[in-house]
Short mmCIF file of C-alpha atoms and ligand atoms in Angstrom, two decimals:
data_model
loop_
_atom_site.label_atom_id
_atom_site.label_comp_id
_atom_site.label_asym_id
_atom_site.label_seq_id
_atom_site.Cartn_x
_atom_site.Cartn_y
_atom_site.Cartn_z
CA UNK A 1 -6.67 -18.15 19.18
CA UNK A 2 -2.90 -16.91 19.61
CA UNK A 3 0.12 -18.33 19.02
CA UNK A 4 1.80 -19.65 22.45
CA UNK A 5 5.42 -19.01 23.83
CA UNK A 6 6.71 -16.69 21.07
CA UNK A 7 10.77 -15.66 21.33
CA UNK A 8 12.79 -14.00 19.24
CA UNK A 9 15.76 -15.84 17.86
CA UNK A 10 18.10 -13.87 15.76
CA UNK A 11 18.84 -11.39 12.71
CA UNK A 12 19.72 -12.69 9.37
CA UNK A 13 21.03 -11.28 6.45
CA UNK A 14 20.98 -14.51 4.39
CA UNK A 15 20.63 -18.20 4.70
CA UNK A 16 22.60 -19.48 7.42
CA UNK A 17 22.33 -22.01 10.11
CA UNK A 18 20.52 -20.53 12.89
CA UNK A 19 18.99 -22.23 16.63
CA UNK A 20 15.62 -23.99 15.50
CA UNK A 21 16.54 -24.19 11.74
CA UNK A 22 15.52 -28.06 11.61
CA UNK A 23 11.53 -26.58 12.58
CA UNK A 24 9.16 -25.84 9.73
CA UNK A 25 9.28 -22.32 8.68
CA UNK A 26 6.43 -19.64 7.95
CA UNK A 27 7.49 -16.32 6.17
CA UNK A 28 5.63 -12.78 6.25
CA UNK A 29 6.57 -10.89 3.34
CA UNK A 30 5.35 -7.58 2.29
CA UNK A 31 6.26 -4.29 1.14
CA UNK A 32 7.37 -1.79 3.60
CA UNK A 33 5.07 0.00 5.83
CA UNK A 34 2.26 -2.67 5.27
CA UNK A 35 1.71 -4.22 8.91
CA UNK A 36 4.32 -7.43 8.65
CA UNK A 37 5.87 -6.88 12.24
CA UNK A 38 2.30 -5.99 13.72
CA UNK A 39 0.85 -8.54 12.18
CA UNK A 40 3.77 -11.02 13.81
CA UNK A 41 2.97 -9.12 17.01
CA UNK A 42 -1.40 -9.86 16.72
CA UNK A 43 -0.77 -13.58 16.05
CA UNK A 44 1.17 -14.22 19.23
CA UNK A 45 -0.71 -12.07 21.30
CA UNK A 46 2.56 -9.70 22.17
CA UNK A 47 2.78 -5.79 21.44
CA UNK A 48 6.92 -5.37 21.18
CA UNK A 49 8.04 -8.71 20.12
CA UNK A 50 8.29 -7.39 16.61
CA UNK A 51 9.52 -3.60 15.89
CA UNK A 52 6.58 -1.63 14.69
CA UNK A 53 7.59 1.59 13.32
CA UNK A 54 5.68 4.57 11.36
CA UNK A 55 9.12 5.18 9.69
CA UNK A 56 8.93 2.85 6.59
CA UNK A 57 11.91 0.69 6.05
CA UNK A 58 12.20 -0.21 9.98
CA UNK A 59 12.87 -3.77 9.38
CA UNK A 60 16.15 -4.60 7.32
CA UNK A 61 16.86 -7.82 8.55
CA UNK A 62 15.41 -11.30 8.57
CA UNK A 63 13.71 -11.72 12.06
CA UNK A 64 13.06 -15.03 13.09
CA UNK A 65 11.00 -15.62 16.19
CA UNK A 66 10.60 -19.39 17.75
CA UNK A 67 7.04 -20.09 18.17
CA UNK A 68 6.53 -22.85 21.08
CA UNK A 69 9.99 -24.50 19.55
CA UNK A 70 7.46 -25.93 17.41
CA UNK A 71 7.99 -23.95 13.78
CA UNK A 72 9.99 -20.30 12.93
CA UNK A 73 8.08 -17.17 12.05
CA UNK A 74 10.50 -15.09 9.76
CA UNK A 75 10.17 -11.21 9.63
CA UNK A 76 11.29 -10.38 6.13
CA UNK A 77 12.47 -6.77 5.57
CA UNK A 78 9.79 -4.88 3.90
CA UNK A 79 10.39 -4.01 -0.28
CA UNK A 80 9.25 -0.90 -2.22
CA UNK A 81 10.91 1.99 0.11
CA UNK A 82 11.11 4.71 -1.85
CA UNK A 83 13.85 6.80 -0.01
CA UNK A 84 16.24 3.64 0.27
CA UNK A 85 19.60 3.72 -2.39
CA UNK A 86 19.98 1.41 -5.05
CA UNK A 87 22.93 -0.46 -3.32
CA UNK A 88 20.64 -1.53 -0.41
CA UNK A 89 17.82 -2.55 -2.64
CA UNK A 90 19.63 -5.00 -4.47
CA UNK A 91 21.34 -6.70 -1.30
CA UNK A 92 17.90 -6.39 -0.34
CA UNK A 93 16.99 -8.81 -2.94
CA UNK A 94 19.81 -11.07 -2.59
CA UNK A 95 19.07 -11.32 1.24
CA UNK A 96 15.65 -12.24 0.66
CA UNK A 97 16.85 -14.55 -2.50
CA UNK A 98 19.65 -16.42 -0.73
CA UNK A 99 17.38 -17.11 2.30
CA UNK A 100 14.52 -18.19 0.19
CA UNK A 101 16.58 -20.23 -1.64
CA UNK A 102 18.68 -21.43 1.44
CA UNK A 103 16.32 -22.62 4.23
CA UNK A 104 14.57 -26.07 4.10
CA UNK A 105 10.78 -26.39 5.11
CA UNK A 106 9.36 -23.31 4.38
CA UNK A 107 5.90 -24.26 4.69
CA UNK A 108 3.85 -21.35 3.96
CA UNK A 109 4.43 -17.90 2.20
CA UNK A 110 2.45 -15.17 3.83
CA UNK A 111 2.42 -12.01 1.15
CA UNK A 112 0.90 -9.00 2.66
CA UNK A 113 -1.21 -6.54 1.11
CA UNK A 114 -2.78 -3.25 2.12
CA UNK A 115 -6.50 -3.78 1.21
CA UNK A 116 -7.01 0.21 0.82
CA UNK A 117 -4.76 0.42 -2.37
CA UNK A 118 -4.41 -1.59 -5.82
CA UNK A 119 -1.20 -3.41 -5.56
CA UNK A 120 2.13 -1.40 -6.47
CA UNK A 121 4.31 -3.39 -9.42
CA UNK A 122 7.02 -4.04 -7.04
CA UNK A 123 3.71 -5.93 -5.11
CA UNK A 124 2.73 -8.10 -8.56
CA UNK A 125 6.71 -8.65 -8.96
CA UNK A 126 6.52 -9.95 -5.59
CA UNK A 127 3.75 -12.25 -5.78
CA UNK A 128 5.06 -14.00 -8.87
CA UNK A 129 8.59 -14.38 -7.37
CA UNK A 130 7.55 -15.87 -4.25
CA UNK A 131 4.77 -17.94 -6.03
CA UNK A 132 7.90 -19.26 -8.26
CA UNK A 133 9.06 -21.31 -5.41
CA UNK A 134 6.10 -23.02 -5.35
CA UNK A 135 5.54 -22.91 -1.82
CA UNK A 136 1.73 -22.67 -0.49
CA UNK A 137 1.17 -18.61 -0.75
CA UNK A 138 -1.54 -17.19 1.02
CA UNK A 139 -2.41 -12.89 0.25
CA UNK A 140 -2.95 -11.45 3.71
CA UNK A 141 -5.12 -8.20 3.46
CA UNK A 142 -4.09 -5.80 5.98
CA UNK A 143 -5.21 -2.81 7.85
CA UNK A 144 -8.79 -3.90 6.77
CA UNK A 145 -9.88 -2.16 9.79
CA UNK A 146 -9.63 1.29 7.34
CA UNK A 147 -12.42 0.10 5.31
CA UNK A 148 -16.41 -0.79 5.43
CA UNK A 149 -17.61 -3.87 4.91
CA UNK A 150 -18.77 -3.02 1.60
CA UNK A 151 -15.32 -1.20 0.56
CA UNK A 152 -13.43 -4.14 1.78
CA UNK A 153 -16.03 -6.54 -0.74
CA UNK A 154 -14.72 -4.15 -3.62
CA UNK A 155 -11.42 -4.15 -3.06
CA UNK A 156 -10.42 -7.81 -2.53
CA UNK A 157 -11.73 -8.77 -5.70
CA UNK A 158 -9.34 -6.12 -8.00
CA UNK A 159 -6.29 -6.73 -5.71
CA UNK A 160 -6.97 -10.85 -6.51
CA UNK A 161 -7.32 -9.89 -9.97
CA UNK A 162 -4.16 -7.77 -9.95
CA UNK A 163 -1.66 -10.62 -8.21
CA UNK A 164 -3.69 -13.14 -9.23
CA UNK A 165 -4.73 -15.59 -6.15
CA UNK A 166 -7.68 -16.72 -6.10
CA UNK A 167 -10.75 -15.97 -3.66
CA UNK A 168 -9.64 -18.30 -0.99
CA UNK A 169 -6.12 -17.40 -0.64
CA UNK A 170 -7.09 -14.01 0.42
CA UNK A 171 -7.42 -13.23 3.81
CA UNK A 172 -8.53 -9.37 5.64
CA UNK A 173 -6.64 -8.93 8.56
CA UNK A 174 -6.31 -6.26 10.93
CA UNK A 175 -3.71 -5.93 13.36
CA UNK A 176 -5.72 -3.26 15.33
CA UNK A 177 -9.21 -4.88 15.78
CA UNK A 178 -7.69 -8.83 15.15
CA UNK A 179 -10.20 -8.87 12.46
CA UNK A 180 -8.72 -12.53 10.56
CA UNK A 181 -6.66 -13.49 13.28
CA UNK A 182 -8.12 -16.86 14.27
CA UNK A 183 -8.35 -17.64 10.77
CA UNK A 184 -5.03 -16.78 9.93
CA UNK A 185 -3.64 -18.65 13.04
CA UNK A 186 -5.54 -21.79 12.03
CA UNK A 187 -4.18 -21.82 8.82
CA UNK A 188 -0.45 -21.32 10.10
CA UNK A 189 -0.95 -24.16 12.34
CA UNK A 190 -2.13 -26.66 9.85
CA UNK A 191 0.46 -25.67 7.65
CA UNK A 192 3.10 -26.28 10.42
CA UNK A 193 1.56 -29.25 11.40
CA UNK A 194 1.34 -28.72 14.76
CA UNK A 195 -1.46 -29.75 17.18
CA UNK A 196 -3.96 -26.97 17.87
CA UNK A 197 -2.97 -24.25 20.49
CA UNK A 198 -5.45 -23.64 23.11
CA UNK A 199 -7.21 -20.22 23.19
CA UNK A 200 -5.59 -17.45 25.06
CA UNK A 201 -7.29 -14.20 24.44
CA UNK A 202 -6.32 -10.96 26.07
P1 GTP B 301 8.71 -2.43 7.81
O1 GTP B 301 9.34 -3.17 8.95
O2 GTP B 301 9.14 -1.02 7.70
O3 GTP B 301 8.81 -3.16 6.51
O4 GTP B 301 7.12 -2.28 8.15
P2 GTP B 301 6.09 -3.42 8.58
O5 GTP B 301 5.50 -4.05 7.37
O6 GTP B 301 6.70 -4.34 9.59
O7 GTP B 301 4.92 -2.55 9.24
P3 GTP B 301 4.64 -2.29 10.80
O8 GTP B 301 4.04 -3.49 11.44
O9 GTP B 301 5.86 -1.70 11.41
O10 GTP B 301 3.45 -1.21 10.70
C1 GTP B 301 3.61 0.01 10.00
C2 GTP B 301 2.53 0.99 10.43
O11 GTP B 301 1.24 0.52 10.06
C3 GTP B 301 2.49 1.25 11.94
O12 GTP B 301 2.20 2.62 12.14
C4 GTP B 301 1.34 0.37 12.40
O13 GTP B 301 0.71 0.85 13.58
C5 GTP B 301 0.39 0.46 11.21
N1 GTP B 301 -0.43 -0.76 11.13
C6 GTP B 301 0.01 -2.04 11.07
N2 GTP B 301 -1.02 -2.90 11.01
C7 GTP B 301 -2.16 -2.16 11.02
C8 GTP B 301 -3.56 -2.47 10.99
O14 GTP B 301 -4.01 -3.63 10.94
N3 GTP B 301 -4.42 -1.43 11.01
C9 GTP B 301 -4.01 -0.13 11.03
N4 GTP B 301 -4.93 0.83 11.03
N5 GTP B 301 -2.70 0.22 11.09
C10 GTP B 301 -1.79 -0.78 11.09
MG1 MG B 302 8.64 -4.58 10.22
#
């Protein structure tokens, strides 16, 4: 299951009237580096819609991509780049801030994780600030496709522990082998509220 007709909209760099801003809105947040713009890529089926980079730090803007017209997928820059100064980390945080704050109908937070490492304390900073708007939060285990079963089993539990979410608002993904993606897609659509999209698998 993939999500149909994706189409990238426009770069933000705060809240701000945009085409499609009346549609229900799901975020992907996540420090640098941790798969947000590949995992925006799985979910719609469509290698190049988002910028993947190895170079941490790739995306600085808000992306928003248009998803059937039917809700808003929004790309937000990664945190926790080391090498970036301290002037761009705090607009950073007022671009994320003022477009949290600023756009109506955000209908599900998306925080993403790397399942291979305990979460960093900009990661737990993260979690609480987002989970401070009160907006349904789901923790979205990437690159799972690094670890074993098993490893995977040990992991979860100390990086639930660690941001605190519970069992069921964890999910392992992998953008590589899809691993979560039907899952993850189901749960995006019920949060939208849209009808179910019908299977289109490569
Ligand atoms: P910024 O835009 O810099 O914040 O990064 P991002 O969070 O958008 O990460 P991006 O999707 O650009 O991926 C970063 C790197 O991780 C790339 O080299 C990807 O190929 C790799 N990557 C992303 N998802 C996965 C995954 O599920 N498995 C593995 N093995 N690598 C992944
Ligand atoms: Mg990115």
């Amino acid at each position: 299951m993939t999500l149909k007709n994706p189409k990238f909209i426009a770069s933000l760099t705060k809240a701000g009237p945009f085409p499609g801003d009346h549609l229900p809105k799901v975020v992907v947040a996540g420090k640098s580096n941790v798969g947000k713009s590949s995992l925006i890529n799985c979910l719609c089926n469509h290698a190049g819609l988002a910028r993947v980079s190895q170079t941490p730090g790739k995306t600085r803007l808000i992306n928003l991509f248009d998803i059937n017209g039917e809700f808003i997928l929004c790309d937000l820059p990664g945190y926790g780049f080391a090498k970036v100064p301290e002037a761009e980390r705090l607009s950073w945080g007022r671009m994320v801030e003022s477009f949290l704050n600023g756009t109506r109908d955000i209908r599900l937070i998306l925080h993403l994780l790397d399942i291979r490492h305990e979460p960093t304390r900009e990661d737990i900073q993260m979690a609480a600030w987002l989970k401070h708007y009160d907006i349904p939060f789901l923790a979205v285990l990437t690159k799972a496709d690094k670890l074993s079963r098993a490893q995977r089993q040990r992991s979860m539990p100390v990086i639930g522990r660690t941001v605190v979410v519970q069992p069921w608002e964890m999910i392992p993904f992998s953008s590589h082998d899809k691993l979560g993606r039907d899952e993850l897609t189901a749960k995006l659509i019920e949060a939208v509220g849209t009808k179910e999209q019908k299977p289109q698998e490569i």
